[in-house]
mmCIF file of C-alpha atoms in Angstrom:
data_model
loop_
_atom_site.group_PDB
_atom_site.id
_atom_site.type_symbol
_atom_site.label_atom_id
_atom_site.label_comp_id
_atom_site.label_asym_id
_atom_site.label_seq_id
_atom_site.Cartn_x
_atom_site.Cartn_y
_atom_site.Cartn_z
ATOM 1 C CA UNK I 1 5.041 19.137 -28.022
ATOM 2 C CA UNK I 2 7.939 21.578 -28.048
ATOM 3 C CA UNK I 3 7.889 21.594 -24.432
ATOM 4 C CA UNK I 4 7.852 17.627 -24.227
ATOM 5 C CA UNK I 5 10.521 17.327 -26.256
ATOM 6 C CA UNK I 6 12.727 19.979 -24.079
ATOM 7 C CA UNK I 7 11.991 17.524 -20.967
ATOM 8 C CA UNK I 8 12.742 14.401 -22.490
ATOM 9 C CA UNK I 9 16.236 16.226 -23.411
ATOM 10 C CA UNK I 10 19.000 13.824 -21.504
ATOM 11 C CA UNK I 11 20.429 15.683 -18.254
ATOM 12 C CA UNK I 12 23.813 15.535 -19.283
ATOM 13 C CA UNK I 13 23.900 19.283 -20.077
ATOM 14 C CA UNK I 14 23.176 20.063 -16.507
ATOM 15 C CA UNK I 15 25.951 17.730 -15.409
ATOM 16 C CA UNK I 16 23.275 14.964 -14.130
ATOM 17 C CA UNK I 17 22.669 11.345 -15.425
ATOM 18 C CA UNK I 18 21.748 10.905 -18.899
ATOM 19 C CA UNK I 19 18.286 9.848 -18.144
ATOM 20 C CA UNK I 20 16.743 8.057 -21.473
ATOM 21 C CA UNK I 21 13.391 10.143 -23.360
ATOM 22 C CA UNK I 22 11.483 6.907 -22.654
ATOM 23 C CA UNK I 23 12.135 6.387 -18.957
ATOM 24 C CA UNK I 24 11.327 10.303 -18.094
ATOM 25 C CA UNK I 25 8.310 10.133 -19.992
ATOM 26 C CA UNK I 26 6.908 6.506 -18.660
ATOM 27 C CA UNK I 27 7.799 7.647 -14.905
ATOM 28 C CA UNK I 28 5.998 10.759 -15.453
ATOM 29 C CA UNK I 29 3.046 9.366 -16.519
ATOM 30 C CA UNK I 30 3.067 6.542 -14.041
ATOM 31 C CA UNK I 31 3.734 9.082 -11.010
ATOM 32 C CA UNK I 32 1.358 11.702 -12.092
ATOM 33 C CA UNK I 33 -1.492 10.924 -10.347
ATOM 34 C CA UNK I 34 0.596 10.320 -7.000
ATOM 35 C CA UNK I 35 2.702 13.592 -7.512
ATOM 36 C CA UNK I 36 -0.472 15.862 -8.119
ATOM 37 C CA UNK I 37 -2.284 13.763 -4.952
ATOM 38 C CA UNK I 38 0.462 15.296 -2.673
ATOM 39 C CA UNK I 39 0.954 18.512 -4.417
ATOM 40 C CA UNK I 40 -2.737 19.707 -3.733
ATOM 41 C CA UNK I 41 -2.378 18.374 -0.051
ATOM 42 C CA UNK I 42 0.740 20.438 0.480
ATOM 43 C CA UNK I 43 -0.960 23.561 -1.012
ATOM 44 C CA UNK I 44 -2.945 23.538 2.180
ATOM 45 C CA UNK I 45 -0.108 22.565 4.472
ATOM 46 C CA UNK I 46 0.562 25.164 7.626
ATOM 47 C CA UNK I 47 4.450 25.737 7.016
ATOM 48 C CA UNK I 48 6.530 23.316 9.568
ATOM 49 C CA UNK I 49 9.613 24.689 11.832
ATOM 50 C CA UNK I 50 11.128 23.302 14.161
ATOM 51 C CA UNK I 51 10.450 26.085 16.655
ATOM 52 C CA UNK I 52 6.622 24.306 16.669
ATOM 53 C CA UNK I 53 7.555 21.977 19.531
ATOM 54 C CA UNK I 54 10.554 22.706 21.912
ATOM 55 C CA UNK I 55 12.812 19.669 22.990
ATOM 56 C CA UNK I 56 13.164 19.749 26.332
ATOM 57 C CA UNK I 57 16.425 17.578 26.869
ATOM 58 C CA UNK I 58 17.795 19.681 24.333
ATOM 59 C CA UNK I 59 21.232 21.856 25.606
ATOM 60 C CA UNK I 60 20.563 23.894 22.585
ATOM 61 C CA UNK I 61 17.799 26.863 21.638
ATOM 62 C CA UNK I 62 14.593 26.802 20.052
ATOM 63 C CA UNK I 63 16.215 27.216 16.658
ATOM 64 C CA UNK I 64 18.873 24.589 17.099
ATOM 65 C CA UNK I 65 17.646 21.185 15.451
ATOM 66 C CA UNK I 66 17.424 18.267 18.065
ATOM 67 C CA UNK I 67 17.230 14.232 17.944
ATOM 68 C CA UNK I 68 17.443 11.210 20.038
ATOM 69 C CA UNK I 69 19.910 8.437 18.839
ATOM 70 C CA UNK I 70 17.165 5.851 17.649
ATOM 71 C CA UNK I 71 18.825 2.793 19.128
ATOM 72 C CA UNK I 72 19.266 3.857 22.657
ATOM 73 C CA UNK I 73 16.748 3.313 25.583
ATOM 74 C CA UNK I 74 16.467 4.028 29.009
ATOM 75 C CA UNK I 75 19.031 1.888 31.507
ATOM 76 C CA UNK I 76 17.328 -0.717 33.294
ATOM 77 C CA UNK I 77 20.049 -0.802 35.935
ATOM 78 C CA UNK I 78 19.351 2.988 37.191
ATOM 79 C CA UNK I 79 16.649 4.499 38.653
ATOM 80 C CA UNK I 80 16.700 7.586 36.348
ATOM 81 C CA UNK I 81 17.236 5.362 33.523
ATOM 82 C CA UNK I 82 20.438 7.099 32.522
ATOM 83 C CA UNK I 83 22.681 6.899 31.060
ATOM 84 C CA UNK I 84 20.535 5.797 27.914
ATOM 85 C CA UNK I 85 22.229 2.264 26.930
ATOM 86 C CA UNK I 86 22.278 0.825 22.963
ATOM 87 C CA UNK I 87 20.142 -1.845 21.384
ATOM 88 C CA UNK I 88 21.354 -1.777 17.915
ATOM 89 C CA UNK I 89 18.418 -1.969 15.036
ATOM 90 C CA UNK I 90 15.618 -1.582 17.767
ATOM 91 C CA UNK I 91 14.055 1.960 17.293
ATOM 92 C CA UNK I 92 12.839 3.735 20.836
ATOM 93 C CA UNK I 93 9.181 4.856 20.317
ATOM 94 C CA UNK I 94 9.391 7.218 23.040
ATOM 95 C CA UNK I 95 12.281 9.210 21.251
ATOM 96 C CA UNK I 96 12.043 12.865 20.328
ATOM 97 C CA UNK I 97 10.849 13.202 16.541
ATOM 98 C CA UNK I 98 9.367 16.471 16.153
ATOM 99 C CA UNK I 99 12.428 18.017 14.522
ATOM 100 C CA UNK I 100 12.633 15.265 12.019
ATOM 101 C CA UNK I 101 8.966 15.441 11.346
ATOM 102 C CA UNK I 102 9.052 19.035 10.523
ATOM 103 C CA UNK I 103 11.870 18.672 8.327
ATOM 104 C CA UNK I 104 10.709 16.187 6.387
ATOM 105 C CA UNK I 105 7.196 17.275 5.840
ATOM 106 C CA UNK I 106 8.953 20.583 4.631
ATOM 107 C CA UNK I 107 11.007 18.418 2.297
ATOM 108 C CA UNK I 108 8.303 16.068 1.270
ATOM 109 C CA UNK I 109 5.756 18.804 0.238
ATOM 110 C CA UNK I 110 8.571 21.210 -1.352
ATOM 111 C CA UNK I 111 9.398 18.172 -3.433
ATOM 112 C CA UNK I 112 5.971 16.833 -4.370
ATOM 113 C CA UNK I 113 5.303 20.601 -5.312
ATOM 114 C CA UNK I 114 8.410 20.836 -7.057
ATOM 115 C CA UNK I 115 7.243 17.868 -9.220
ATOM 116 C CA UNK I 116 3.705 18.993 -9.738
ATOM 117 C CA UNK I 117 5.241 22.289 -10.950
ATOM 118 C CA UNK I 118 7.329 19.967 -13.301
ATOM 119 C CA UNK I 119 4.342 18.288 -14.570
ATOM 120 C CA UNK I 120 1.899 20.968 -15.065
ATOM 121 C CA UNK I 121 3.612 24.295 -14.960
ATOM 122 C CA UNK I 122 1.283 25.880 -12.497
ATOM 123 C CA UNK I 123 2.799 28.677 -10.712
ATOM 124 C CA UNK I 124 0.822 28.172 -7.355
ATOM 125 C CA UNK I 125 2.849 25.439 -6.583
ATOM 126 C CA UNK I 126 6.184 27.298 -6.924
ATOM 127 C CA UNK I 127 4.785 30.089 -4.715
ATOM 128 C CA UNK I 128 3.783 27.698 -1.579
ATOM 129 C CA UNK I 129 7.129 26.031 -1.769
ATOM 130 C CA UNK I 130 8.582 29.207 -1.628
ATOM 131 C CA UNK I 131 6.616 30.040 1.337
ATOM 132 C CA UNK I 132 7.396 26.614 3.215
ATOM 133 C CA UNK I 133 11.346 27.200 2.518
ATOM 134 C CA UNK I 134 11.116 30.574 4.023
ATOM 135 C CA UNK I 135 9.485 29.484 7.519
ATOM 136 C CA UNK I 136 11.905 26.666 7.869
ATOM 137 C CA UNK I 137 14.965 28.280 6.554
ATOM 138 C CA UNK I 138 14.811 32.238 6.706
ATOM 139 C CA UNK I 139 12.468 33.670 8.933
ATOM 140 C CA UNK I 140 14.078 35.061 11.987
ATOM 141 C CA UNK I 141 11.254 33.609 14.091
ATOM 142 C CA UNK I 142 11.178 29.782 12.931
ATOM 143 C CA UNK I 143 14.306 29.302 11.155
ATOM 144 C CA UNK I 144 16.814 26.246 11.717
ATOM 145 C CA UNK I 145 19.824 27.085 12.625
ATOM 146 C CA UNK I 146 22.436 25.250 10.103
ATOM 147 C CA UNK I 147 24.078 22.814 12.123
ATOM 148 C CA UNK I 148 23.344 19.598 13.842
ATOM 149 C CA UNK I 149 25.220 20.114 17.175
ATOM 150 C CA UNK I 150 22.409 18.542 19.352
ATOM 151 C CA UNK I 151 21.435 15.753 16.470
ATOM 152 C CA UNK I 152 21.034 12.165 17.998
ATOM 153 C CA UNK I 153 21.884 12.940 21.619
ATOM 154 C CA UNK I 154 22.050 10.341 23.995
ATOM 155 C CA UNK I 155 20.876 11.253 27.443
ATOM 156 C CA UNK I 156 23.260 10.868 30.111
ATOM 157 C CA UNK I 157 26.074 10.801 27.864
ATOM 158 C CA UNK I 158 26.007 13.121 24.698
ATOM 159 C CA UNK I 159 24.331 16.110 23.933
ATOM 160 C CA UNK I 160 24.788 15.508 20.372
ATOM 161 C CA UNK I 161 26.925 12.980 18.079
ATOM 162 C CA UNK I 162 28.628 12.676 14.891
ATOM 163 C CA UNK I 163 26.024 10.036 13.646
ATOM 164 C CA UNK I 164 23.383 13.082 13.965
ATOM 165 C CA UNK I 165 24.537 14.384 10.428
ATOM 166 C CA UNK I 166 22.448 11.473 8.892
ATOM 167 C CA UNK I 167 19.564 13.156 10.157
ATOM 168 C CA UNK I 168 19.530 15.937 7.224
ATOM 169 C CA UNK I 169 19.872 13.537 4.624
ATOM 170 C CA UNK I 170 16.304 14.079 3.505
ATOM 171 C CA UNK I 171 17.234 17.689 2.508
ATOM 172 C CA UNK I 172 19.494 16.501 -0.285
ATOM 173 C CA UNK I 173 16.382 16.013 -2.177
ATOM 174 C CA UNK I 174 15.446 19.635 -1.766
ATOM 175 C CA UNK I 175 18.380 21.616 -3.955
ATOM 176 C CA UNK I 176 17.394 18.873 -6.888
ATOM 177 C CA UNK I 177 13.443 20.187 -6.235
ATOM 178 C CA UNK I 178 14.352 24.116 -6.326
ATOM 179 C CA UNK I 179 16.385 23.485 -9.640
ATOM 180 C CA UNK I 180 12.616 23.099 -11.100
ATOM 181 C CA UNK I 181 11.149 25.898 -8.932
ATOM 182 C CA UNK I 182 13.476 28.461 -10.313
ATOM 183 C CA UNK I 183 11.741 28.499 -13.433
ATOM 184 C CA UNK I 184 8.524 29.867 -12.394
ATOM 185 C CA UNK I 185 8.257 33.577 -11.668
ATOM 186 C CA UNK I 186 6.243 32.851 -8.453
ATOM 187 C CA UNK I 187 9.487 31.554 -6.930
ATOM 188 C CA UNK I 188 10.856 34.241 -4.950
ATOM 189 C CA UNK I 189 14.319 35.118 -5.974
ATOM 190 C CA UNK I 190 14.964 36.402 -2.559
ATOM 191 C CA UNK I 191 14.227 32.838 -1.064
ATOM 192 C CA UNK I 192 16.268 31.209 -3.347
ATOM 193 C CA UNK I 193 19.311 33.531 -2.511
ATOM 194 C CA UNK I 194 18.702 32.979 1.209
ATOM 195 C CA UNK I 195 18.444 29.470 0.821
ATOM 196 C CA UNK I 196 21.732 29.097 -1.179
ATOM 197 C CA UNK I 197 23.104 31.069 1.927
ATOM 198 C CA UNK I 198 21.770 28.468 4.393
ATOM 199 C CA UNK I 199 23.463 25.739 2.736
ATOM 200 C CA UNK I 200 26.715 27.160 2.201
ATOM 201 C CA UNK I 201 26.848 28.036 5.961
ATOM 202 C CA UNK I 202 25.692 24.135 6.435
ATOM 203 C CA UNK I 203 28.585 23.056 4.427
ATOM 204 C CA UNK I 204 30.878 24.803 6.595
ATOM 205 C CA UNK I 205 29.529 23.543 9.477
ATOM 206 C CA UNK I 206 29.479 20.034 7.853
ATOM 207 C CA UNK I 207 32.997 20.135 6.806
ATOM 208 C CA UNK I 208 34.559 21.786 9.830
ATOM 209 C CA UNK I 209 32.840 21.100 13.201
ATOM 210 C CA UNK I 210 33.976 17.691 15.088
ATOM 211 C CA UNK I 211 30.929 16.260 14.483
ATOM 212 C CA UNK I 212 30.750 16.750 10.756
ATOM 213 C CA UNK I 213 34.348 15.731 10.329
ATOM 214 C CA UNK I 214 33.773 12.817 11.928
ATOM 215 C CA UNK I 215 30.915 11.726 10.344
ATOM 216 C CA UNK I 216 32.646 12.562 6.726
ATOM 217 C CA UNK I 217 35.180 9.568 7.781
ATOM 218 C CA UNK I 218 32.765 7.345 9.026
ATOM 219 C CA UNK I 219 33.419 3.369 7.709
ATOM 220 C CA UNK I 220 29.890 2.847 7.130
ATOM 221 C CA UNK I 221 26.616 4.072 5.371
ATOM 222 C CA UNK I 222 26.949 7.323 7.596
ATOM 223 C CA UNK I 223 29.542 8.628 5.295
ATOM 224 C CA UNK I 224 28.106 7.894 1.842
ATOM 225 C CA UNK I 225 24.859 9.692 3.444
ATOM 226 C CA UNK I 226 27.577 12.409 4.310
ATOM 227 C CA UNK I 227 28.613 12.966 0.807
ATOM 228 C CA UNK I 228 25.241 12.364 -0.825
ATOM 229 C CA UNK I 229 24.228 15.739 1.129
ATOM 230 C CA UNK I 230 27.405 17.464 0.421
ATOM 231 C CA UNK I 231 27.397 16.627 -3.148
ATOM 232 C CA UNK I 232 23.539 18.006 -3.328
ATOM 233 C CA UNK I 233 24.237 21.259 -1.735
ATOM 234 C CA UNK I 234 27.707 21.597 -3.245
ATOM 235 C CA UNK I 235 25.842 21.599 -6.611
ATOM 236 C CA UNK I 236 23.384 23.936 -5.124
ATOM 237 C CA UNK I 237 26.138 26.529 -4.171
ATOM 238 C CA UNK I 238 28.206 26.332 -6.927
ATOM 239 C CA UNK I 239 30.929 24.834 -4.443
ATOM 240 C CA UNK I 240 33.191 23.414 -6.915
ATOM 241 C CA UNK I 241 35.831 22.846 -3.813
ATOM 242 C CA UNK I 242 33.324 20.628 -2.544
ATOM 243 C CA UNK I 243 32.376 19.075 -5.615
ATOM 244 C CA UNK I 244 35.525 17.912 -6.087
ATOM 245 C CA UNK I 245 36.384 16.799 -2.908
ATOM 246 C CA UNK I 246 33.018 14.451 -3.171
ATOM 247 C CA UNK I 247 34.129 13.058 -6.568
ATOM 248 C CA UNK I 248 37.719 11.867 -4.772
ATOM 249 C CA UNK I 249 36.128 10.526 -1.964
ATOM 250 C CA UNK I 250 33.689 8.582 -3.978
ATOM 251 C CA UNK I 251 36.174 6.958 -6.364
ATOM 252 C CA UNK I 252 38.977 6.607 -3.953
ATOM 253 C CA UNK I 253 37.724 6.005 -0.538
ATOM 254 C CA UNK I 254 33.863 5.427 -0.065
ATOM 255 C CA UNK I 255 33.315 2.410 -2.600
ATOM 256 C CA UNK I 256 36.517 0.906 -2.447
ATOM 257 C CA UNK I 257 36.719 0.840 1.124
ATOM 258 C CA UNK I 258 32.807 -0.080 1.559
ATOM 259 C CA UNK I 259 31.740 -1.969 -1.180
ATOM 260 C CA UNK I 260 32.724 -5.743 -1.822
ATOM 261 C CA UNK I 261 33.409 -6.668 -5.498
ATOM 262 C CA UNK I 262 29.738 -8.640 -5.867
ATOM 263 C CA UNK I 263 28.159 -4.915 -4.859
ATOM 264 C CA UNK I 264 27.544 -5.699 -1.223
ATOM 265 C CA UNK I 265 28.355 -3.593 1.559
ATOM 266 C CA UNK I 266 30.002 -6.222 4.270
ATOM 267 C CA UNK I 267 29.870 -3.741 6.888
ATOM 268 C CA UNK I 268 25.962 -3.295 6.591
ATOM 269 C CA UNK I 269 25.324 -7.153 6.342
ATOM 270 C CA UNK I 270 26.535 -7.114 9.680
ATOM 271 C CA UNK I 271 23.832 -5.086 11.027
ATOM 272 C CA UNK I 272 20.818 -6.280 12.718
ATOM 273 C CA UNK I 273 18.991 -5.050 10.028
ATOM 274 C CA UNK I 274 20.810 -6.031 6.958
ATOM 275 C CA UNK I 275 18.363 -5.954 4.459
ATOM 276 C CA UNK I 276 17.119 -2.599 5.212
ATOM 277 C CA UNK I 277 20.796 -1.532 5.612
ATOM 278 C CA UNK I 278 21.869 -2.735 2.152
ATOM 279 C CA UNK I 279 18.904 -1.081 0.231
ATOM 280 C CA UNK I 280 19.814 2.027 2.014
ATOM 281 C CA UNK I 281 22.967 1.679 0.396
ATOM 282 C CA UNK I 282 21.875 0.965 -2.929
ATOM 283 C CA UNK I 283 19.771 3.862 -2.983
ATOM 284 C CA UNK I 284 22.089 6.722 -1.913
ATOM 285 C CA UNK I 285 24.799 5.196 -3.923
ATOM 286 C CA UNK I 286 22.775 5.632 -7.247
ATOM 287 C CA UNK I 287 21.411 9.225 -5.888
ATOM 288 C CA UNK I 288 25.277 9.857 -5.357
ATOM 289 C CA UNK I 289 25.893 8.622 -8.630
ATOM 290 C CA UNK I 290 23.635 10.932 -10.723
ATOM 291 C CA UNK I 291 24.556 14.048 -8.809
ATOM 292 C CA UNK I 292 28.169 13.276 -9.372
ATOM 293 C CA UNK I 293 28.283 12.221 -13.074
ATOM 294 C CA UNK I 294 29.164 14.548 -15.684
ATOM 295 C CA UNK I 295 29.380 14.254 -19.425
ATOM 296 C CA UNK I 296 33.193 13.260 -19.228
ATOM 297 C CA UNK I 297 33.113 11.340 -16.327
ATOM 298 C CA UNK I 298 30.637 8.424 -15.468
ATOM 299 C CA UNK I 299 30.298 7.695 -11.828
ATOM 300 C CA UNK I 300 28.268 4.410 -12.527
ATOM 301 C CA UNK I 301 31.499 2.926 -13.906
ATOM 302 C CA UNK I 302 33.648 4.086 -11.081
ATOM 303 C CA UNK I 303 35.793 2.796 -9.462
ATOM 304 C CA UNK I 304 36.745 0.379 -12.255
ATOM 305 C CA UNK I 305 37.622 -2.735 -10.235
ATOM 306 C CA UNK I 306 34.061 -2.947 -8.885
ATOM 307 C CA UNK I 307 32.098 -0.135 -10.424
ATOM 308 C CA UNK I 308 29.100 1.541 -8.422
ATOM 309 C CA UNK I 309 26.419 0.178 -10.815
ATOM 310 C CA UNK I 310 27.183 -3.343 -9.058
ATOM 311 C CA UNK I 311 25.631 -1.881 -5.797
ATOM 312 C CA UNK I 312 21.771 -1.915 -7.581
ATOM 313 C CA UNK I 313 22.859 -5.129 -9.252
ATOM 314 C CA UNK I 314 23.458 -6.818 -6.055
ATOM 315 C CA UNK I 315 19.970 -5.951 -4.257
ATOM 316 C CA UNK I 316 17.876 -6.417 -7.513
ATOM 317 C CA UNK I 317 16.826 -9.730 -7.176
ATOM 318 C CA UNK I 318 16.294 -9.292 -3.319
ATOM 319 C CA UNK I 319 13.962 -6.445 -4.135
ATOM 320 C CA UNK I 320 12.012 -8.616 -6.960
ATOM 321 C CA UNK I 321 11.803 -11.529 -4.466
ATOM 322 C CA UNK I 322 12.849 -10.735 -0.702
ATOM 323 C CA UNK I 323 12.779 -14.868 0.012
ATOM 324 C CA UNK I 324 15.888 -14.813 -1.951
ATOM 325 C CA UNK I 325 17.672 -12.890 0.869
ATOM 326 C CA UNK I 326 16.839 -15.704 3.394
ATOM 327 C CA UNK I 327 17.495 -18.657 0.861
ATOM 328 C CA UNK I 328 21.044 -17.490 0.332
ATOM 329 C CA UNK I 329 21.446 -17.705 3.675
ATOM 330 C CA UNK I 330 21.653 -13.759 4.698
ATOM 331 C CA UNK I 331 19.852 -12.466 8.412
ATOM 332 C CA UNK I 332 16.257 -11.558 8.617
ATOM 333 C CA UNK I 333 16.062 -8.013 9.848
ATOM 334 C CA UNK I 334 15.481 -7.523 13.655
ATOM 335 C CA UNK I 335 12.494 -5.016 12.853
ATOM 336 C CA UNK I 336 10.883 -3.938 9.855
ATOM 337 C CA UNK I 337 11.581 -6.923 7.728
ATOM 338 C CA UNK I 338 7.957 -7.387 6.611
ATOM 339 C CA UNK I 339 7.849 -3.668 5.071
ATOM 340 C CA UNK I 340 10.574 -3.360 2.736
ATOM 341 C CA UNK I 341 11.145 -3.111 -0.158
ATOM 342 C CA UNK I 342 9.244 -0.120 -1.192
ATOM 343 C CA UNK I 343 9.262 2.068 -4.788
ATOM 344 C CA UNK I 344 13.183 2.225 -4.240
ATOM 345 C CA UNK I 345 14.730 5.023 -6.536
ATOM 346 C CA UNK I 346 17.709 2.894 -7.355
ATOM 347 C CA UNK I 347 15.565 1.249 -9.269
ATOM 348 C CA UNK I 348 14.543 3.820 -11.354
ATOM 349 C CA UNK I 349 17.707 5.931 -11.393
ATOM 350 C CA UNK I 350 19.560 2.652 -13.085
ATOM 351 C CA UNK I 351 17.101 2.127 -15.671
ATOM 352 C CA UNK I 352 17.680 5.770 -16.564
ATOM 353 C CA UNK I 353 21.348 5.187 -16.916
ATOM 354 C CA UNK I 354 21.567 1.756 -18.138
ATOM 355 C CA UNK I 355 17.924 1.524 -19.671
ATOM 356 C CA UNK I 356 16.306 -2.207 -19.362
ATOM 357 C CA UNK I 357 12.948 -3.214 -18.590
ATOM 358 C CA UNK I 358 13.434 -5.287 -15.733
ATOM 359 C CA UNK I 359 14.428 -2.366 -13.364
ATOM 360 C CA UNK I 360 11.539 0.096 -14.433
ATOM 361 C CA UNK I 361 9.079 -2.951 -14.250
ATOM 362 C CA UNK I 362 10.055 -3.765 -10.601
ATOM 363 C CA UNK I 363 9.890 -0.175 -9.602
ATOM 364 C CA UNK I 364 6.128 0.449 -10.883
ATOM 365 C CA UNK I 365 5.401 -2.295 -9.317
ATOM 366 C CA UNK I 366 6.613 -1.817 -5.678
ATOM 367 C CA UNK I 367 4.464 0.656 -3.152
ATOM 368 C CA UNK I 368 4.976 3.781 -3.898
ATOM 369 C CA UNK I 369 3.826 5.279 -0.168
ATOM 370 C CA UNK I 370 5.155 3.070 2.046
ATOM 371 C CA UNK I 371 3.749 3.688 5.530
ATOM 372 C CA UNK I 372 5.990 2.056 7.776
ATOM 373 C CA UNK I 373 7.970 5.045 9.685
ATOM 374 C CA UNK I 374 11.181 3.384 9.541
ATOM 375 C CA UNK I 375 11.173 2.569 5.717
ATOM 376 C CA UNK I 376 9.980 6.074 5.384
ATOM 377 C CA UNK I 377 12.944 7.677 7.275
ATOM 378 C CA UNK I 378 15.068 5.629 5.377
ATOM 379 C CA UNK I 379 14.076 6.758 2.008
ATOM 380 C CA UNK I 380 15.628 10.224 1.007
ATOM 381 C CA UNK I 381 14.126 10.709 -2.162
ATOM 382 C CA UNK I 382 10.545 10.932 -2.525
ATOM 383 C CA UNK I 383 10.332 12.127 -5.654
ATOM 384 C CA UNK I 384 13.078 10.374 -8.102
ATOM 385 C CA UNK I 385 11.119 11.935 -11.186
ATOM 386 C CA UNK I 386 13.133 15.222 -10.254
ATOM 387 C CA UNK I 387 16.584 13.409 -10.206
ATOM 388 C CA UNK I 388 16.423 12.343 -14.054
ATOM 389 C CA UNK I 389 14.223 15.052 -15.568
ATOM 390 C CA UNK I 390 15.328 18.162 -17.451
ATOM 391 C CA UNK I 391 14.034 21.389 -15.599
ATOM 392 C CA UNK I 392 14.248 23.233 -19.018
ATOM 393 C CA UNK I 393 11.302 21.282 -20.437
ATOM 394 C CA UNK I 394 8.587 22.397 -17.987
ATOM 395 C CA UNK I 395 5.814 20.931 -18.135
ATOM 396 C CA UNK I 396 6.969 17.651 -18.549
ATOM 397 C CA UNK I 397 3.297 16.200 -19.749
ATOM 398 C CA UNK I 398 0.694 17.875 -21.864
ATOM 399 C CA UNK I 399 -3.075 17.110 -20.967
ATOM 400 C CA UNK I 400 -3.147 14.878 -23.639
ATOM 401 C CA UNK I 401 -0.539 12.760 -21.830
#
């Protein structure tokens, strides 16, 4: 019982949101079977690395992450298809995806192992997570370099673009997971220290490189995704200056510049996939609120004119009943319309912050493991329990629970 009570303490002591005891326990019970299934599968996973497959179109080396821009296709007007041309909202199935998938498979496995360790307190989960992190980030033969110089390239035009910074959005959950893994004696302290060094180097690249700075100042979802990453990595590396920058931008630039008074995001509504992009924004804004909030300052209620919580309030009725999106005169997504929504983390985060059964009731009804690759690509948070639970209270559940 002592462990359970510790697990259900509010997260304010750690600088995260004030998740209610009831929400944490309910989410842990509901998600337990899924978490343990994924973690047991991760125990047998061969550690992914970006060196597993060489990107032949990359101008970088074998340790440099590479991806093709999603919405660019061969040029029908030229014999060699170059330069590639844009078809907004239409993902090219011929794109190089191996590095993205290696990163996501590694992160998803580590997050599942961390969640299983949080539930059960078994060191085998932490030991495997340590091995996965070591291969992807640390070992000289397999590590990824801490930059995205060659991400979202456009063949015939750009070797890499600022938009590529969004490709590491899934890594925002990794430091959240590691906070739990650090409680285990099986999680190698040398791996932990080296991972912090990797993220410190990556922060430097994000905030000084031309592509990083351009992405930081983007006017749409890309800057919010940038600061979600930066906030997570800055917390992990104890970078107070970068956390301060994240908080200032959130209050003074990101929300005032992008979110309308009703909680919608007008620039996303103009896209060819307005529904999916609106969900994406609500999830990322909510995750930022969790990371940035402190006992002294609640970022869900900032900025005061139209606070961040409105992002969830806007999207909630459309998650509950997608037909209302069309009934309200909004455009249907050009692709993947049928696959949304899934079990969006913004619902659980809102429930943890505000209470209210409607958010949790909807969250538990939605699909926890979507199969559509586009939906999975746009859901960086795969273990939302880690974001609201307390790492000082492992195990979260007793066997009787």
